[in-house]
Each structure stands twice: as structure tokens, then as C-alpha cells.
mmCIF file of C-alpha atoms in Angstrom:
data_model
loop_
_atom_site.group_PDB
_atom_site.id
_atom_site.type_symbol
_atom_site.label_atom_id
_atom_site.label_comp_id
_atom_site.label_asym_id
_atom_site.label_seq_id
_atom_site.Cartn_x
_atom_site.Cartn_y
_atom_site.Cartn_z
ATOM 1 C CA UNK I 1 72.546 212.265 60.975
ATOM 2 C CA UNK I 2 75.844 214.108 60.653
ATOM 3 C CA UNK I 3 76.692 213.313 64.290
ATOM 4 C CA UNK I 4 76.139 209.632 63.627
ATOM 5 C CA UNK I 5 78.224 209.891 60.455
ATOM 6 C CA UNK I 6 81.008 211.446 62.528
ATOM 7 C CA UNK I 7 80.722 208.685 65.133
ATOM 8 C CA UNK I 8 80.840 206.029 62.415
ATOM 9 C CA UNK I 9 83.882 207.562 60.743
ATOM 10 C CA UNK I 10 85.753 207.845 64.046
ATOM 11 C CA UNK I 11 84.969 204.286 65.088
ATOM 12 C CA UNK I 12 87.818 201.796 64.622
ATOM 13 C CA UNK I 13 86.600 198.242 64.059
ATOM 14 C CA UNK I 14 89.469 195.734 64.145
ATOM 15 C CA UNK I 15 89.411 192.678 61.896
ATOM 16 C CA UNK I 16 87.715 190.052 64.078
ATOM 17 C CA UNK I 17 88.592 187.138 61.793
ATOM 18 C CA UNK I 18 92.288 188.065 61.925
ATOM 19 C CA UNK I 19 92.169 188.133 65.733
ATOM 20 C CA UNK I 20 90.309 184.818 65.822
ATOM 21 C CA UNK I 21 92.918 183.282 63.486
ATOM 22 C CA UNK I 22 95.685 184.468 65.811
ATOM 23 C CA UNK I 23 93.792 183.001 68.768
ATOM 24 C CA UNK I 24 93.441 179.674 66.956
ATOM 25 C CA UNK I 25 97.165 179.689 66.176
ATOM 26 C CA UNK I 26 97.913 180.415 69.837
ATOM 27 C CA UNK I 27 95.688 177.513 70.909
ATOM 28 C CA UNK I 28 97.531 175.197 68.512
ATOM 29 C CA UNK I 29 100.886 176.347 69.918
ATOM 30 C CA UNK I 30 99.513 175.800 73.427
ATOM 31 C CA UNK I 31 98.439 172.272 72.520
ATOM 32 C CA UNK I 32 101.855 171.607 71.003
ATOM 33 C CA UNK I 33 103.505 172.861 74.180
ATOM 34 C CA UNK I 34 101.306 170.644 76.358
ATOM 35 C CA UNK I 35 102.036 167.626 74.158
ATOM 36 C CA UNK I 36 105.765 168.369 74.336
ATOM 37 C CA UNK I 37 105.541 168.656 78.117
ATOM 38 C CA UNK I 38 103.734 165.331 78.360
ATOM 39 C CA UNK I 39 106.328 163.619 76.155
ATOM 40 C CA UNK I 40 109.201 165.157 78.140
ATOM 41 C CA UNK I 41 107.696 164.052 81.459
ATOM 42 C CA UNK I 42 107.265 160.540 80.050
ATOM 43 C CA UNK I 43 110.887 160.431 78.834
ATOM 44 C CA UNK I 44 112.173 161.766 82.150
ATOM 45 C CA UNK I 45 110.153 159.211 84.060
ATOM 46 C CA UNK I 46 111.680 156.465 81.884
ATOM 47 C CA UNK I 47 115.175 157.498 82.960
ATOM 48 C CA UNK I 48 114.093 157.820 86.589
ATOM 49 C CA UNK I 49 112.521 154.353 86.696
ATOM 50 C CA UNK I 50 114.659 152.268 84.335
ATOM 51 C CA UNK I 51 118.288 151.234 84.411
ATOM 52 C CA UNK I 52 118.029 149.144 81.246
ATOM 53 C CA UNK I 53 116.663 149.845 77.809
ATOM 54 C CA UNK I 54 113.236 148.277 77.278
ATOM 55 C CA UNK I 55 113.928 147.683 73.581
ATOM 56 C CA UNK I 56 117.424 146.181 73.555
ATOM 57 C CA UNK I 57 117.767 145.170 77.244
ATOM 58 C CA UNK I 58 121.144 146.895 77.528
ATOM 59 C CA UNK I 59 122.088 148.702 80.678
ATOM 60 C CA UNK I 60 121.782 152.491 80.439
ATOM 61 C CA UNK I 61 125.095 154.180 81.170
ATOM 62 C CA UNK I 62 124.733 156.212 84.414
ATOM 63 C CA UNK I 63 126.485 159.178 82.796
ATOM 64 C CA UNK I 64 124.052 159.091 79.832
ATOM 65 C CA UNK I 65 121.141 158.699 82.224
ATOM 66 C CA UNK I 66 122.273 161.708 84.272
ATOM 67 C CA UNK I 67 122.881 163.769 81.143
ATOM 68 C CA UNK I 68 119.448 162.952 79.735
ATOM 69 C CA UNK I 69 117.782 163.681 83.082
ATOM 70 C CA UNK I 70 119.463 167.103 83.190
ATOM 71 C CA UNK I 71 118.433 167.905 79.603
ATOM 72 C CA UNK I 72 114.856 166.810 80.241
ATOM 73 C CA UNK I 73 114.695 168.768 83.503
ATOM 74 C CA UNK I 74 115.905 171.882 81.697
ATOM 75 C CA UNK I 75 113.309 171.323 78.978
ATOM 76 C CA UNK I 76 110.539 171.023 81.580
ATOM 77 C CA UNK I 77 111.735 174.194 83.329
ATOM 78 C CA UNK I 78 111.699 176.009 79.989
ATOM 79 C CA UNK I 79 108.147 174.800 79.351
ATOM 80 C CA UNK I 80 107.081 175.978 82.814
ATOM 81 C CA UNK I 81 108.479 179.455 82.093
ATOM 82 C CA UNK I 82 106.607 179.596 78.772
ATOM 83 C CA UNK I 83 103.221 178.546 80.211
ATOM 84 C CA UNK I 84 102.375 181.868 81.953
ATOM 85 C CA UNK I 85 103.395 183.826 78.857
ATOM 86 C CA UNK I 86 101.118 181.646 76.723
ATOM 87 C CA UNK I 87 98.249 182.020 79.196
ATOM 88 C CA UNK I 88 98.678 185.791 79.220
ATOM 89 C CA UNK I 89 98.698 185.818 75.407
ATOM 90 C CA UNK I 90 95.436 183.846 75.388
ATOM 91 C CA UNK I 91 93.818 186.354 77.734
ATOM 92 C CA UNK I 92 95.062 189.343 75.733
ATOM 93 C CA UNK I 93 93.737 187.854 72.491
ATOM 94 C CA UNK I 94 90.390 187.025 74.126
ATOM 95 C CA UNK I 95 90.102 190.615 75.360
ATOM 96 C CA UNK I 96 90.997 192.018 71.930
ATOM 97 C CA UNK I 97 88.416 189.768 70.269
ATOM 98 C CA UNK I 98 85.758 190.912 72.728
ATOM 99 C CA UNK I 99 86.704 194.571 72.153
ATOM 100 C CA UNK I 100 86.495 194.039 68.398
ATOM 101 C CA UNK I 101 83.081 192.397 68.725
ATOM 102 C CA UNK I 102 81.874 195.272 70.900
ATOM 103 C CA UNK I 103 83.123 197.817 68.344
ATOM 104 C CA UNK I 104 81.445 195.843 65.561
ATOM 105 C CA UNK I 105 78.125 195.793 67.446
ATOM 106 C CA UNK I 106 78.453 199.535 68.055
ATOM 107 C CA UNK I 107 79.146 200.108 64.360
ATOM 108 C CA UNK I 108 76.082 198.076 63.338
ATOM 109 C CA UNK I 109 73.953 199.936 65.880
ATOM 110 C CA UNK I 110 75.110 203.317 64.575
ATOM 111 C CA UNK I 111 74.370 202.256 61.001
ATOM 112 C CA UNK I 112 70.863 201.184 62.051
ATOM 113 C CA UNK I 113 70.290 204.467 63.899
ATOM 114 C CA UNK I 114 71.440 206.413 60.855
ATOM 115 C CA UNK I 115 69.165 204.407 58.566
ATOM 116 C CA UNK I 116 66.214 205.021 60.870
ATOM 117 C CA UNK I 117 66.897 208.756 61.035
ATOM 118 C CA UNK I 118 67.239 209.007 57.260
ATOM 119 C CA UNK I 119 63.896 207.231 56.880
ATOM 120 C CA UNK I 120 62.274 209.583 59.390
ATOM 121 C CA UNK I 121 63.778 212.602 57.667
ATOM 122 C CA UNK I 122 62.599 211.389 54.259
ATOM 123 C CA UNK I 123 59.136 210.707 55.615
ATOM 124 C CA UNK I 124 58.896 214.171 57.137
ATOM 125 C CA UNK I 125 60.239 215.738 53.951
ATOM 126 C CA UNK I 126 57.606 213.912 51.875
ATOM 127 C CA UNK I 127 54.927 215.119 54.246
ATOM 128 C CA UNK I 128 56.264 218.680 54.009
ATOM 129 C CA UNK I 129 56.360 218.386 50.223
ATOM 130 C CA UNK I 130 52.743 217.255 50.228
ATOM 131 C CA UNK I 131 51.778 220.222 52.376
ATOM 132 C CA UNK I 132 53.365 222.776 50.037
ATOM 133 C CA UNK I 133 50.888 222.362 47.148
ATOM 134 C CA UNK I 134 48.000 222.383 49.580
ATOM 135 C CA UNK I 135 49.141 225.632 51.147
ATOM 136 C CA UNK I 136 49.747 227.287 47.793
ATOM 137 C CA UNK I 137 46.170 226.753 46.661
ATOM 138 C CA UNK I 138 44.350 227.332 49.913
ATOM 139 C CA UNK I 139 43.203 230.512 51.574
ATOM 140 C CA UNK I 140 45.039 232.451 54.263
ATOM 141 C CA UNK I 141 43.490 230.474 57.118
ATOM 142 C CA UNK I 142 44.517 227.145 55.621
ATOM 143 C CA UNK I 143 48.009 228.526 55.045
ATOM 144 C CA UNK I 144 48.330 229.502 58.691
ATOM 145 C CA UNK I 145 47.075 226.066 59.723
ATOM 146 C CA UNK I 146 49.611 224.363 57.461
ATOM 147 C CA UNK I 147 52.405 226.575 58.862
ATOM 148 C CA UNK I 148 51.387 225.589 62.382
ATOM 149 C CA UNK I 149 51.382 221.926 61.361
ATOM 150 C CA UNK I 150 54.781 222.376 59.755
ATOM 151 C CA UNK I 151 56.117 224.059 62.878
ATOM 152 C CA UNK I 152 54.702 221.195 64.952
ATOM 153 C CA UNK I 153 56.397 218.656 62.703
ATOM 154 C CA UNK I 154 59.679 220.550 62.916
ATOM 155 C CA UNK I 155 59.408 220.535 66.709
ATOM 156 C CA UNK I 156 58.719 216.790 66.625
ATOM 157 C CA UNK I 157 61.778 216.297 64.437
ATOM 158 C CA UNK I 158 63.906 218.293 66.880
ATOM 159 C CA UNK I 159 62.499 216.287 69.768
ATOM 160 C CA UNK I 160 63.258 213.014 68.003
ATOM 161 C CA UNK I 161 66.787 214.220 67.277
ATOM 162 C CA UNK I 162 67.302 215.198 70.946
ATOM 163 C CA UNK I 163 65.975 211.790 72.062
ATOM 164 C CA UNK I 164 68.288 210.023 69.629
ATOM 165 C CA UNK I 165 71.296 211.971 70.879
ATOM 166 C CA UNK I 166 70.323 211.269 74.468
ATOM 167 C CA UNK I 167 69.962 207.545 73.763
ATOM 168 C CA UNK I 168 73.283 207.485 71.963
ATOM 169 C CA UNK I 169 74.989 209.201 74.897
ATOM 170 C CA UNK I 170 73.378 206.778 77.339
ATOM 171 C CA UNK I 171 74.552 203.864 75.252
ATOM 172 C CA UNK I 172 78.115 205.204 75.237
ATOM 173 C CA UNK I 173 78.005 205.611 79.017
ATOM 174 C CA UNK I 174 76.949 201.994 79.469
#
């Protein structure tokens, strides 16, 4: 039980909801970036295709057209540079969320193992406590039999503890 308590106290479980909120924020920023890219492409295409304004039918000054095309091209290049950084951020956040979920599952598993061991210990202790009055009132032969039973139960407890430790180690290896 103390080994499990040590494992529980040394386990760091990050705040999953905080990580998921950050991931949601990153997705929103990604959507905003994609929308901005789409709008910029549309505006650039307008200047590439049109020489006159669709609204007022005035001719678009070639210098203004060139200036706008340069600005929009720069904006698209900036967006293209940001895309890989955003994608990497998504992947990092996904990995951190998965790590946090794994740590949380491990924490829950350790708590369940501890609870099970405490129940086993309590059950064995109750059984031992029941044996004590019986051995106090019985003859020497019954006392020896109860001691043997107690020794057997102690060996079973040790065996269970070894099995639990082995299973815990196997789980950590996986």
C-alpha cells in the first residue's frame, strides 16, 4: 500500500480541461487564419482579374492595383509561414492531452489498486482478529492449528503483494 501511495504522490497529472481549452483556442485561431487566407486569395484574385471596380465601374489605377497585389501577396506569404507553426502547435497540444489522459488513467488505476489492497488487508485483519479469541480459549493443538492458518494467511498476503507489485511493474513497462 505504501508503494502505491508513493507512486500516487509522485505522479503528475496535468489539467486536461486546461489543455483542451488551449487546443480549442488553437483550433479557433487556425480557423481564423484559414478564413483570412481565403479572403486574401479572393481579394488578390479580384485585382488579378479586374481592371475596373465592380461597384462604381471606375477604372482601377495600375499603381494601386500593383500596390494592393504586393500587399496581398505578402499577406499570403505570411500566412503560409504561419501554417506549419500552427500545425506543429496542434500536434504538440494533442500529444500533451494524450499524455495527460494517460497519466489520469494511471492515477485512477493506482487509486483502484490501493483501494483493493486496503480491502484485502482489512479482510485479512478481521479474519486474524476473529482467530485471536478462538486461539485464546482453545487447547494447545487448536492454538498450533490457528498459528499455522495465520502463517498460511500471512504467506497468501505476501504472495498477493508480490503479484500486485509484479502487475504494477508490468503495467509500467507497457
